[in-house]
Tab-separated table of C-alpha atoms and ligand atoms in Angstrom:
chain	number	residue	atom	x	y	z
A	1	MET	CA	-68.153	-84.147	6.713
A	2	MET	CA	-68.887	-82.356	3.413
A	3	ARG	CA	-68.568	-78.481	3.924
A	4	ALA	CA	-69.825	-75.791	2.290
A	5	GLY	CA	-69.801	-72.315	1.771
A	6	ILE	CA	-72.986	-69.722	0.159
A	7	ILE	CA	-71.436	-66.011	-1.334
A	8	LEU	CA	-73.725	-63.874	-1.934
A	9	ALA	CA	-72.158	-61.881	-4.334
A	10	ALA	CA	-75.765	-60.397	-6.276
A	11	GLY	CA	-76.145	-57.168	-5.486
A	12	LEU	CA	-75.560	-54.891	-8.196
A	13	GLY	CA	-72.814	-52.198	-6.656
A	14	THR	CA	-73.996	-49.142	-8.056
A	15	ARG	CA	-71.626	-46.939	-5.584
A	16	MET	CA	-68.782	-48.547	-7.954
A	17	LYS	CA	-69.844	-46.448	-10.555
A	18	SER	CA	-68.564	-49.058	-12.345
A	19	THR	CA	-69.789	-52.499	-15.648
A	20	GLN	CA	-68.346	-54.602	-13.941
A	21	SER	CA	-69.867	-56.675	-10.985
A	22	LYS	CA	-68.848	-55.588	-7.755
A	23	VAL	CA	-66.890	-58.706	-7.183
A	24	MET	CA	-64.819	-58.944	-9.804
A	25	HIS	CA	-62.687	-56.126	-8.227
A	26	THR	CA	-59.376	-56.381	-7.737
A	27	VAL	CA	-57.284	-56.546	-4.495
A	28	ALA	CA	-54.538	-57.592	-4.526
A	29	GLY	CA	-54.530	-58.915	-8.049
A	30	LEU	CA	-57.094	-61.611	-7.762
A	31	PRO	CA	-61.251	-61.059	-8.560
A	32	MET	CA	-62.660	-60.081	-4.743
A	33	LEU	CA	-64.440	-63.213	-4.868
A	34	GLY	CA	-62.057	-65.315	-5.372
A	35	HIS	CA	-60.244	-64.115	-2.244
A	36	VAL	CA	-63.675	-65.501	-0.828
A	37	ILE	CA	-63.402	-68.596	-2.992
A	38	ASN	CA	-60.155	-69.472	-1.837
A	39	ALA	CA	-60.132	-68.801	1.814
A	40	MET	CA	-64.089	-70.677	2.363
A	41	ARG	CA	-61.146	-73.887	0.136
A	42	ASP	CA	-58.895	-72.892	2.634
A	43	ALA	CA	-61.278	-73.483	5.459
A	44	GLY	CA	-62.159	-76.942	4.430
A	45	VAL	CA	-65.323	-75.903	2.221
A	46	ASP	CA	-66.036	-78.688	-0.540
A	47	ARG	CA	-69.365	-77.010	-2.408
A	48	ILE	CA	-69.173	-73.344	-3.185
A	49	VAL	CA	-72.375	-71.564	-4.057
A	50	VAL	CA	-72.176	-67.514	-5.419
A	51	VAL	CA	-75.574	-65.772	-5.707
A	52	THR	CA	-75.425	-64.077	-8.838
A	53	HIS	CA	-77.904	-60.904	-10.241
A	54	ALA	CA	-79.305	-62.218	-14.149
A	55	GLY	CA	-76.416	-60.227	-15.710
A	56	GLY	CA	-73.648	-61.643	-14.648
A	57	ASP	CA	-72.052	-63.073	-16.891
A	58	GLU	CA	-68.862	-62.294	-16.137
A	59	VAL	CA	-68.616	-64.041	-11.986
A	60	ARG	CA	-70.284	-66.669	-12.887
A	61	ARG	CA	-67.191	-67.804	-15.295
A	62	PHE	CA	-64.551	-66.468	-13.181
A	63	ALA	CA	-65.874	-68.858	-10.728
A	64	ASP	CA	-66.846	-71.335	-12.500
A	65	GLY	CA	-62.842	-71.362	-13.605
A	66	MET	CA	-62.750	-71.791	-9.650
A	67	GLY	CA	-64.491	-74.923	-9.265
A	68	ALA	CA	-67.144	-72.936	-8.150
A	69	GLU	CA	-71.284	-72.883	-8.541
A	70	THR	CA	-73.146	-69.918	-9.513
A	71	VAL	CA	-77.046	-69.398	-9.064
A	72	ILE	CA	-79.098	-66.454	-9.766
A	73	GLN	CA	-81.124	-64.500	-7.349
A	74	GLU	CA	-83.067	-62.512	-10.934
A	75	ARG	CA	-83.986	-59.748	-8.096
A	76	GLN	CA	-82.912	-58.637	-5.556
A	77	LEU	CA	-85.015	-59.346	-2.799
A	78	GLY	CA	-83.164	-59.294	0.464
A	79	THR	CA	-79.991	-61.275	1.888
A	80	GLY	CA	-82.175	-63.698	3.434
A	81	HIS	CA	-83.617	-64.315	-0.319
A	82	ALA	CA	-80.681	-64.761	-1.446
A	83	ALA	CA	-79.527	-67.014	0.850
A	84	GLY	CA	-82.566	-69.420	-0.141
A	85	CYS	CA	-82.004	-70.052	-3.854
A	86	ALA	CA	-77.894	-71.116	-2.595
A	87	ALA	CA	-80.312	-73.519	-0.332
A	88	ALA	CA	-82.319	-74.406	-3.151
A	89	ALA	CA	-79.497	-75.043	-4.855
A	90	LEU	CA	-77.868	-77.255	-2.031
A	91	THR	CA	-80.743	-80.388	-1.872
A	92	ASP	CA	-78.924	-82.110	-2.758
A	93	PHE	CA	-76.164	-81.712	0.104
A	94	SER	CA	-76.653	-81.553	3.867
A	95	GLY	CA	-74.134	-80.679	6.731
A	96	PRO	CA	-72.812	-77.353	7.518
A	97	ALA	CA	-72.321	-74.335	5.415
A	98	VAL	CA	-70.677	-70.950	5.998
A	99	ILE	CA	-71.906	-68.331	4.122
A	100	SER	CA	-70.028	-64.876	3.436
A	101	TYR	CA	-70.608	-61.871	0.734
A	102	GLY	CA	-68.471	-61.808	-2.182
A	103	ASP	CA	-67.664	-58.419	-1.296
A	104	MET	CA	-65.625	-59.639	1.830
A	105	PRO	CA	-62.157	-60.024	0.611
A	106	LEU	CA	-60.261	-60.562	3.607
A	107	VAL	CA	-62.064	-63.132	6.136
A	108	GLU	CA	-60.052	-65.087	6.536
A	109	ALA	CA	-59.480	-68.951	6.288
A	110	GLN	CA	-59.333	-69.389	9.977
A	111	THR	CA	-62.490	-67.374	10.527
A	112	PHE	CA	-64.325	-69.253	8.567
A	113	SER	CA	-63.096	-72.537	10.103
A	114	ALA	CA	-63.726	-70.870	13.335
A	115	ALA	CA	-67.480	-70.663	11.932
A	116	PHE	CA	-67.266	-74.392	11.636
A	117	ALA	CA	-66.257	-75.612	14.825
A	118	ALA	CA	-68.547	-72.986	16.958
A	119	GLU	CA	-71.708	-74.109	14.300
A	120	GLU	CA	-70.235	-78.068	15.242
A	121	ALA	CA	-71.302	-77.160	19.108
A	122	THR	CA	-74.391	-75.648	19.363
A	123	GLY	CA	-75.770	-76.004	15.721
A	124	MET	CA	-75.066	-72.491	14.614
A	125	SER	CA	-72.615	-69.685	14.726
A	126	ILE	CA	-72.226	-65.844	13.487
A	127	ALA	CA	-68.723	-63.658	13.298
A	128	GLY	CA	-69.292	-60.506	15.259
A	129	PHE	CA	-66.702	-57.257	15.248
A	130	ARG	CA	-66.540	-53.803	16.687
A	131	PRO	CA	-66.236	-51.228	14.280
A	132	ALA	CA	-64.240	-48.112	15.446
A	133	ASP	CA	-67.451	-46.986	13.827
A	134	PRO	CA	-70.463	-48.400	13.566
A	135	ALA	CA	-72.765	-46.816	11.965
A	136	ALA	CA	-75.303	-48.519	10.318
A	137	TYR	CA	-74.477	-51.911	11.141
A	138	GLY	CA	-76.723	-54.440	11.804
A	139	ARG	CA	-76.158	-55.043	15.516
A	140	MET	CA	-76.132	-58.811	17.728
A	141	VAL	CA	-78.340	-58.828	21.744
A	142	VAL	CA	-76.722	-60.574	22.865
A	143	ASP	CA	-78.502	-62.716	26.219
A	144	ALA	CA	-78.038	-63.348	29.694
A	145	ASP	CA	-76.068	-66.567	29.166
A	146	GLY	CA	-74.114	-64.862	25.397
A	147	PHE	CA	-76.006	-66.312	23.276
A	148	LEU	CA	-77.238	-64.516	20.302
A	149	ASN	CA	-80.355	-63.240	21.327
A	150	ARG	CA	-81.355	-61.560	17.529
A	151	ILE	CA	-80.178	-58.644	15.579
A	152	VAL	CA	-81.516	-56.239	14.924
A	153	GLU	CA	-80.646	-53.754	11.416
A	154	TYR	CA	-80.656	-50.473	11.737
A	155	LYS	CA	-83.582	-49.457	10.067
A	156	ASP	CA	-85.313	-51.230	11.960
A	157	ALA	CA	-83.217	-50.404	15.283
A	158	SER	CA	-84.178	-48.280	18.333
A	159	GLU	CA	-81.712	-45.797	19.741
A	160	ALA	CA	-80.401	-47.559	22.568
A	161	GLN	CA	-80.147	-50.890	20.371
A	162	ARG	CA	-78.097	-48.424	18.539
A	163	LYS	CA	-75.224	-47.999	21.058
A	164	ILE	CA	-74.404	-51.189	20.811
A	165	GLY	CA	-71.081	-51.972	20.093
A	166	LEU	CA	-71.593	-55.656	18.518
A	167	CYS	CA	-72.439	-55.641	15.205
A	168	ASN	CA	-73.011	-58.455	12.504
A	169	ALA	CA	-70.312	-58.593	10.134
A	170	GLY	CA	-71.988	-60.916	7.843
A	171	ILE	CA	-71.433	-64.616	8.006
A	172	LEU	CA	-72.860	-67.645	9.199
A	173	ALA	CA	-72.770	-71.674	9.716
A	174	LEU	CA	-75.832	-74.135	10.154
A	175	GLU	CA	-77.013	-76.638	8.731
A	176	THR	CA	-78.023	-76.284	5.339
A	177	GLN	CA	-81.127	-78.956	6.116
A	178	ASP	CA	-81.961	-75.803	8.557
A	179	LEU	CA	-81.437	-72.998	6.579
A	180	ARG	CA	-84.235	-73.989	3.783
A	181	ARG	CA	-86.425	-74.105	6.160
A	182	TRP	CA	-85.756	-70.660	7.931
A	183	THR	CA	-84.744	-68.932	4.640
A	184	ALA	CA	-88.307	-70.141	3.923
A	185	ALA	CA	-89.922	-69.344	6.528
A	186	LEU	CA	-88.887	-65.135	6.922
A	187	LYS	CA	-91.086	-61.972	6.217
A	188	ASN	CA	-90.581	-58.898	4.802
A	189	ASP	CA	-92.276	-57.049	7.213
A	190	ASN	CA	-89.136	-54.685	7.661
A	191	ALA	CA	-87.550	-50.913	6.795
A	192	GLN	CA	-86.459	-51.932	3.900
A	193	GLY	CA	-89.089	-55.003	2.906
A	194	GLU	CA	-86.459	-56.779	2.460
A	195	TYR	CA	-85.643	-60.722	3.367
A	196	TYR	CA	-83.315	-60.725	6.051
A	197	LEU	CA	-80.975	-63.199	7.146
A	198	THR	CA	-80.510	-61.831	10.371
A	199	ASP	CA	-83.390	-62.719	11.302
A	200	VAL	CA	-82.779	-66.727	11.186
A	201	PRO	CA	-81.083	-67.090	14.697
A	202	ALA	CA	-84.100	-65.331	15.836
A	203	LEU	CA	-86.215	-68.256	14.536
A	204	ALA	CA	-83.067	-70.673	14.976
A	205	LYS	CA	-84.067	-70.165	19.004
A	206	ALA	CA	-87.427	-70.035	19.023
A	207	GLU	CA	-86.313	-73.864	17.973
A	208	GLY	CA	-84.240	-73.753	20.801
A	209	ILE	CA	-81.172	-74.228	18.530
A	210	PRO	CA	-78.555	-71.442	20.401
A	211	CYS	CA	-76.506	-69.232	18.196
A	212	THR	CA	-73.181	-68.965	19.682
A	213	VAL	CA	-71.556	-65.526	18.414
A	214	VAL	CA	-67.641	-65.762	17.295
A	215	THR	CA	-65.598	-62.255	17.655
A	216	MET	CA	-63.700	-61.128	14.547
A	217	ASP	CA	-60.792	-58.536	13.247
A	218	ALA	CA	-62.828	-55.319	11.930
A	219	ILE	CA	-60.689	-54.447	9.447
A	220	GLU	CA	-61.082	-59.003	8.469
A	221	ALA	CA	-65.287	-57.874	8.540
A	222	MET	CA	-64.646	-54.889	6.071
A	223	GLY	CA	-66.728	-54.902	3.366
A	224	VAL	CA	-66.675	-52.938	-0.169
A	225	ASN	CA	-69.395	-50.790	-1.189
A	226	SER	CA	-66.888	-48.081	-3.485
A	227	ARG	CA	-63.713	-46.186	-4.674
A	228	ALA	CA	-62.034	-45.655	-1.364
A	229	GLU	CA	-63.596	-48.503	0.158
A	230	LEU	CA	-62.091	-51.393	-2.437
A	231	ALA	CA	-58.542	-48.850	-2.053
A	232	ALA	CA	-58.357	-48.866	1.538
A	233	ALA	CA	-59.280	-53.254	1.586
A	234	GLU	CA	-56.318	-53.407	-0.728
A	235	ALA	CA	-53.739	-51.053	1.450
A	236	ALA	CA	-54.980	-52.965	4.341
A	237	MET	CA	-54.251	-56.057	2.167
A	238	GLN	CA	-50.751	-55.151	1.338
A	239	THR	CA	-49.994	-54.638	5.173
A	240	ARG	CA	-51.386	-58.796	5.268
A	241	LEU	CA	-48.748	-60.047	2.496
A	242	ARG	CA	-46.455	-57.770	3.355
A	243	ASP	CA	-46.163	-58.659	6.947
A	244	GLU	CA	-46.304	-61.769	5.889
A	245	ALA	CA	-44.095	-61.788	2.768
A	246	LEU	CA	-41.537	-60.796	5.955
A	247	GLU	CA	-42.728	-63.255	7.892
A	248	ASN	CA	-41.177	-65.791	5.484
A	249	GLY	CA	-38.087	-64.485	5.237
A	250	ALA	CA	-38.199	-62.103	2.418
A	251	GLY	CA	-35.278	-59.045	1.790
A	252	MET	CA	-37.737	-56.192	2.310
A	253	THR	CA	-35.262	-52.817	3.556
A	254	ALA	CA	-39.247	-50.932	2.581
A	255	PRO	CA	-42.211	-53.198	2.220
A	256	GLU	CA	-44.649	-49.814	2.488
A	257	THR	CA	-43.689	-49.120	-1.892
A	258	VAL	CA	-44.363	-53.025	-2.668
A	259	TYR	CA	-46.771	-54.416	-4.076
A	260	LEU	CA	-47.712	-57.635	-3.546
A	261	SER	CA	-50.330	-60.147	-5.657
A	262	PHE	CA	-52.004	-62.492	-3.981
A	263	ASP	CA	-50.250	-65.698	-5.103
A	264	THR	CA	-46.320	-63.375	-4.700
A	265	GLU	CA	-44.682	-66.744	-3.857
A	266	ILE	CA	-40.988	-65.467	-2.781
A	267	GLU	CA	-38.234	-67.277	-1.790
A	268	PRO	CA	-35.781	-66.465	2.151
A	269	ASP	CA	-33.320	-64.079	1.329
A	270	ALA	CA	-34.414	-62.775	-1.805
A	271	ILE	CA	-33.993	-59.247	-1.876
A	272	VAL	CA	-36.872	-57.152	-2.482
A	273	GLU	CA	-36.146	-53.324	-3.379
A	274	PRO	CA	-37.957	-49.877	-2.993
A	275	TYR	CA	-41.676	-49.278	-4.873
A	276	VAL	CA	-41.171	-53.524	-6.794
A	277	VAL	CA	-44.331	-53.993	-8.007
A	278	PHE	CA	-45.212	-57.897	-9.137
A	279	GLY	CA	-48.567	-58.631	-11.120
A	280	PRO	CA	-50.543	-62.246	-10.488
A	281	GLY	CA	-47.783	-65.223	-11.616
A	282	VAL	CA	-44.878	-64.990	-9.504
A	283	VAL	CA	-42.623	-66.458	-8.053
A	284	VAL	CA	-39.249	-65.402	-6.974
A	285	HIS	CA	-36.174	-68.096	-5.812
A	286	LYS	CA	-33.802	-67.407	-3.175
A	287	GLY	CA	-30.856	-65.386	-3.223
A	288	ALA	CA	-32.422	-63.317	-5.984
A	289	HIS	CA	-32.260	-60.233	-6.179
A	290	ILE	CA	-35.121	-57.268	-7.096
A	291	ARG	CA	-33.741	-53.566	-7.521
A	292	ALA	CA	-36.076	-50.593	-7.100
A	293	PHE	CA	-38.624	-49.494	-9.487
A	294	SER	CA	-39.186	-53.034	-10.834
A	295	HIS	CA	-42.990	-54.845	-12.970
A	296	ILE	CA	-42.990	-58.384	-12.657
A	297	GLU	CA	-45.744	-60.662	-13.708
A	298	GLY	CA	-47.000	-64.135	-14.659
A	299	ALA	CA	-42.537	-64.495	-14.138
A	300	GLU	CA	-40.423	-66.952	-13.027
A	301	ILE	CA	-36.847	-65.619	-11.494
A	302	GLY	CA	-34.301	-68.205	-10.399
A	303	PRO	CA	-31.582	-68.195	-7.549
A	304	GLY	CA	-29.202	-65.886	-7.212
A	305	ALA	CA	-30.877	-63.675	-10.099
A	306	ILE	CA	-30.323	-59.494	-10.676
A	307	VAL	CA	-33.269	-58.136	-12.212
A	308	GLY	CA	-33.831	-53.930	-12.286
A	309	PRO	CA	-33.127	-50.987	-11.492
A	310	TYR	CA	-36.488	-51.111	-13.436
A	311	ALA	CA	-36.671	-54.020	-15.291
A	312	ARG	CA	-39.835	-55.110	-16.062
A	313	LEU	CA	-40.813	-59.277	-16.442
A	314	ARG	CA	-43.560	-60.086	-18.662
A	315	PRO	CA	-45.275	-63.184	-18.470
A	316	GLY	CA	-43.745	-66.205	-19.727
A	317	ALA	CA	-40.280	-64.987	-18.295
A	318	LYS	CA	-38.416	-66.888	-17.142
A	319	LEU	CA	-34.960	-66.453	-15.489
A	320	GLU	CA	-32.561	-69.310	-14.289
A	321	GLU	CA	-30.399	-68.589	-12.152
A	322	ASN	CA	-27.858	-66.179	-11.725
A	323	VAL	CA	-29.560	-64.012	-15.045
A	324	HIS	CA	-29.126	-60.473	-14.857
A	325	VAL	CA	-32.085	-58.698	-16.855
A	326	GLY	CA	-30.928	-54.568	-16.331
A	327	ASN	CA	-32.289	-51.113	-17.031
A	328	PHE	CA	-35.012	-50.807	-18.989
A	329	VAL	CA	-35.260	-54.574	-20.474
A	330	GLU	CA	-38.166	-55.961	-20.578
A	331	VAL	CA	-38.977	-59.640	-21.375
A	332	LYS	CA	-41.948	-61.647	-22.438
A	333	ASN	CA	-42.981	-65.803	-22.949
A	334	ALA	CA	-39.305	-65.577	-23.145
A	335	THR	CA	-36.839	-67.921	-21.031
A	336	LEU	CA	-32.821	-67.063	-20.546
A	337	GLU	CA	-31.255	-70.051	-19.419
A	338	ALA	CA	-28.179	-69.591	-16.059
A	339	GLY	CA	-26.173	-67.065	-15.889
A	340	ALA	CA	-27.088	-65.184	-18.735
A	341	LYS	CA	-26.974	-60.903	-19.300
A	342	ALA	CA	-29.278	-59.185	-20.940
A	343	ASN	CA	-27.981	-56.098	-19.613
A	344	HIS	CA	-29.643	-52.894	-20.840
A	345	LEU	CA	-32.829	-51.319	-22.411
A	346	THR	CA	-33.651	-54.832	-24.962
A	347	TYR	CA	-37.193	-56.175	-25.836
A	348	LEU	CA	-36.568	-60.074	-25.706
A	349	GLY	CA	-40.538	-61.680	-26.559
A	350	ASP	CA	-40.946	-65.464	-27.797
A	351	ALA	CA	-37.319	-65.936	-27.223
A	352	ARG	CA	-35.054	-69.301	-25.116
A	353	VAL	CA	-31.087	-67.421	-24.462
A	354	GLY	CA	-28.911	-70.241	-23.962
A	355	LYS	CA	-26.357	-70.606	-21.250
A	356	LYS	CA	-23.964	-67.743	-19.896
A	357	THR	CA	-25.381	-65.755	-23.315
A	358	ASN	CA	-24.367	-61.848	-23.707
A	359	ILE	CA	-27.085	-59.617	-24.936
A	360	GLY	CA	-26.120	-56.888	-25.933
A	361	ALA	CA	-27.912	-53.225	-24.479
A	362	GLY	CA	-30.224	-51.897	-27.469
A	363	THR	CA	-31.225	-55.492	-28.320
A	364	ILE	CA	-34.997	-56.480	-30.016
A	365	THR	CA	-35.948	-59.328	-30.944
A	366	CYS	CA	-38.383	-58.493	-34.280
A	367	ASN	CA	-41.315	-61.440	-33.213
A	368	TYR	CA	-44.724	-59.754	-34.404
A	369	ASP	CA	-45.170	-59.180	-38.064
A	370	GLY	CA	-47.857	-57.379	-37.515
A	371	PHE	CA	-49.988	-60.465	-37.774
A	372	GLY	CA	-48.397	-63.279	-35.934
A	373	LYS	CA	-45.706	-63.787	-32.596
A	374	SER	CA	-42.736	-66.171	-34.151
A	375	ARG	CA	-39.366	-67.802	-31.964
A	376	THR	CA	-35.617	-65.951	-31.855
A	377	ASP	CA	-34.163	-69.136	-30.382
A	378	ILE	CA	-29.977	-68.022	-29.305
A	379	GLY	CA	-27.668	-70.839	-27.919
A	380	GLU	CA	-25.711	-71.186	-24.827
A	381	ASN	CA	-22.261	-68.427	-24.999
A	382	ALA	CA	-23.672	-66.684	-27.463
A	383	PHE	CA	-22.577	-62.866	-27.606
A	384	ILE	CA	-24.876	-60.731	-29.985
A	385	GLY	CA	-23.875	-57.160	-30.299
A	386	SER	CA	-25.730	-53.861	-29.185
A	387	ASP	CA	-28.800	-52.667	-31.079
A	388	THR	CA	-29.604	-56.265	-32.739
A	389	SER	CA	-32.870	-57.081	-34.107
A	390	LEU	CA	-32.825	-59.984	-34.143
A	391	VAL	CA	-36.208	-60.718	-37.124
A	392	ALA	CA	-37.725	-64.141	-35.760
A	393	PRO	CA	-37.413	-66.669	-36.441
A	394	VAL	CA	-34.124	-67.054	-36.770
A	395	LYS	CA	-31.810	-69.227	-34.045
A	396	VAL	CA	-29.080	-67.539	-33.367
A	397	GLY	CA	-26.314	-71.018	-33.179
A	398	ASP	CA	-24.325	-71.734	-30.022
A	399	GLY	CA	-21.121	-69.742	-29.389
A	400	ALA	CA	-22.125	-67.296	-32.595
A	401	VAL	CA	-21.081	-63.611	-31.983
A	402	ILE	CA	-23.583	-60.995	-33.939
A	403	GLY	CA	-21.012	-57.539	-35.043
A	404	ALA	CA	-22.795	-54.571	-33.274
A	405	GLY	CA	-25.914	-52.658	-34.780
A	406	SER	CA	-27.087	-56.026	-37.598
A	407	THR	CA	-30.477	-56.986	-38.397
A	408	ILE	CA	-30.425	-60.112	-38.671
A	409	THR	CA	-32.513	-62.143	-40.993
A	410	LYS	CA	-31.607	-65.901	-41.187
A	411	ASP	CA	-30.305	-69.102	-39.016
A	412	VAL	CA	-26.780	-68.120	-37.912
A	413	PRO	CA	-24.697	-71.034	-37.544
A	414	ALA	CA	-23.157	-72.318	-33.714
A	415	ASP	CA	-19.625	-69.643	-33.502
A	416	ALA	CA	-20.154	-67.744	-36.886
A	417	LEU	CA	-20.169	-64.410	-37.117
A	418	ALA	CA	-22.689	-62.629	-38.334
A	419	VAL	CA	-23.119	-58.856	-39.422
A	420	THR	CA	-25.326	-56.416	-41.545
A	421	ARG	CA	-24.455	-53.188	-41.293
A	422	SER	CA	-22.385	-51.553	-44.640
A	423	ALA	CA	-18.630	-51.017	-44.609
A	424	GLN	CA	-16.915	-47.947	-42.222
A	425	LYS	CA	-15.723	-45.793	-44.359
A	426	ILE	CA	-13.586	-42.877	-43.721
A	427	PHE	CA	-12.474	-39.310	-45.107
A	428	ALA	CA	-9.683	-38.160	-43.310
A	429	GLY	CA	-9.205	-34.465	-41.889
A	430	TRP	CA	-13.574	-34.226	-43.372
A	431	ALA	CA	-14.243	-32.459	-40.430
A	432	LYS	CA	-11.334	-30.360	-40.287
A	433	ASP	CA	-12.717	-28.837	-43.014
A	434	TYR	CA	-16.121	-28.377	-42.635
A	435	ARG	CA	-15.742	-26.691	-38.959
A	436	ALA	CA	-13.022	-23.902	-40.903
A	437	ARG	CA	-15.079	-23.254	-43.792
A	438	LYS	CA	-18.501	-23.249	-41.131
A	439	THR	CA	-17.208	-20.854	-39.006
A	440	ALA	CA	-16.172	-18.806	-42.053
A	441	GLU	CA	-20.112	-18.971	-43.145
A	442	LYS	CA	-21.605	-18.204	-39.833
A	443	ALA	CA	-18.549	-14.776	-39.678
A	444	ALA	CA	-19.282	-13.489	-43.385
A	445	LYS	CA	-23.713	-12.973	-42.633
A	446	GLN	CA	-23.208	-11.564	-39.483
A	447	LYS	CA	-20.979	-9.058	-40.933
A	448	GLY	CA	-23.222	-7.950	-42.827
A	449	LYS	CA	-25.865	-7.091	-40.203
B	1	LIG	C1	-75.867	-56.934	5.849
B	1	LIG	C2	-76.707	-57.398	7.428
B	1	LIG	C3	-76.071	-56.388	8.508
B	1	LIG	C4	-74.422	-56.460	8.191
B	1	LIG	C5	-73.803	-56.287	6.661
B	1	LIG	C6	-72.528	-56.559	7.076
B	1	LIG	C7	-78.244	-58.614	6.096
B	1	LIG	C8	-80.322	-58.135	6.621
B	1	LIG	N1	-78.559	-57.637	6.976
B	1	LIG	O1	-76.614	-55.433	5.432
B	1	LIG	O2	-76.847	-56.994	9.349
B	1	LIG	O3	-74.392	-55.703	9.671
B	1	LIG	O4	-74.470	-56.793	5.282
B	1	LIG	O5	-71.889	-55.643	5.553
B	1	LIG	O6	-77.674	-59.606	6.108
B	1	LIG	N2	-77.088	-59.481	-1.085
B	1	LIG	C9	-77.903	-60.603	-2.324
B	1	LIG	N3	-78.889	-60.386	-3.104
B	1	LIG	C10	-79.718	-59.875	-1.680
B	1	LIG	C11	-79.155	-58.692	-0.669
B	1	LIG	C12	-78.007	-58.709	-0.312
B	1	LIG	O7	-76.851	-61.573	-2.543
B	1	LIG	O8	-80.962	-59.166	-2.158
B	1	LIG	C13	-75.955	-59.665	-1.264
B	1	LIG	C14	-75.007	-57.883	-1.318
B	1	LIG	O9	-74.466	-58.658	-2.858
B	1	LIG	C15	-73.571	-58.014	-0.642
B	1	LIG	C16	-74.269	-58.832	0.245
B	1	LIG	O10	-75.790	-59.914	0.574
B	1	LIG	O11	-72.336	-59.193	-1.347
B	1	LIG	C17	-75.029	-57.622	1.669
B	1	LIG	O12	-76.679	-56.414	1.425
B	1	LIG	P1	-76.503	-55.544	1.329
B	1	LIG	O13	-77.527	-55.223	1.180
B	1	LIG	O14	-75.133	-54.512	1.381
B	1	LIG	O15	-76.939	-55.792	3.272
B	1	LIG	P2	-76.452	-54.498	4.307
B	1	LIG	O16	-77.804	-54.174	3.874
B	1	LIG	O17	-75.028	-53.765	4.170
B	2	LIG	CA1	-73.673	-54.145	2.708
């Protein structure tokens, strides 16, 4: 059975005070909308329609990149109207659909799966949760038989109804063809003058279709309307990701200080010290050791590699097994082959460093000439002396040695020595004479005062 997913994201999100669409703000390195799309896909959703406002180009590009369709809701006439726009885009689809919001990044696939399972049994389901503070959420009025009677929006609710603790999370599963019919029948004669999606269950009940209530965790149901709520969602997501990483065998001594991305992969027995930040696209293989205060994104760290403290790995950094990258070393779009070492104060960009090659302290690949990027290729078992500038494009052959302080502008053949610094001169006794002269000058000056 094909399943559809509808994500409502046409709200303007004005409380974020941002020029960016609300659902594009990231949680653990992925726009909130991306989290919802991923969770729906993991719940077996084949087709996803995202409802956006007319100015949501950024949202449309992102959804397209994730294989989701988009439909524009010209005016924000309410959640029921928004769902109706999506239903209209799904005219060629029949089967169950789940509806959720683009600003609820913490909803897990299992909740969507539970909503589908309950829908399959009775024809419709809705997710409820019990927040510590029910605030302005819609309240769920449940019948004696346990099925939903109806939802009352806070602004339309009586004092007695406002005392109900079970709240509407906004997740609804139903047949797509029913959704089309019911959204078309909605009225906006309520406190907010909006077409409420929450009036749909009452329409279903009138047709004899009972709505099953599935319950979900209050943290999962957390919605983001402000910067403070975005930070709270980030904290909750980090807790979830850290727990998963530990469960999968990653070693972390202070997990509460480690920032993970939605897709960070840490294999068992890899160790992550405190205060490490992972951007998107990182894989850490088994037995690797990431030392404190490192910043890592778009990088693959091989088995047994040692990184940091204070290392920076940028997109395209690939460290093969047992590579060492030490303090204040930055690596971008560069492969360090097995056993290579760059232990101190170095920049390696657009480069290859061959097996077992040692990169001395202060080595810089000069990969940018102000207009374009060029590559540096360093062979195996080479030795790059400290404070070397490698002006790309340039190649250093296998087994070559570069003398410290050199600026390398031409290819260096295998097993050769290249040195570009000027010859050293010695002036015997010069320092001693200098000190004696300066000391005498200073004494004469003080006497004259
Ligand atoms: C809604 C529910 C409420 C529930 C709460 C949970 C309704 C009428 N009320 O209230 O029962 O407890 O969510 O958070 O559904 N949107 C559109 N187009 C619109 C209006 C909204 O796409 O015309 C989108 C928004 O971008 C947002 C979502 O729908 O992602 C929810 O809209 P919002 O206005 O925040 O609904 P609430 O008043 O919070
Ligand atoms: Ca809301």
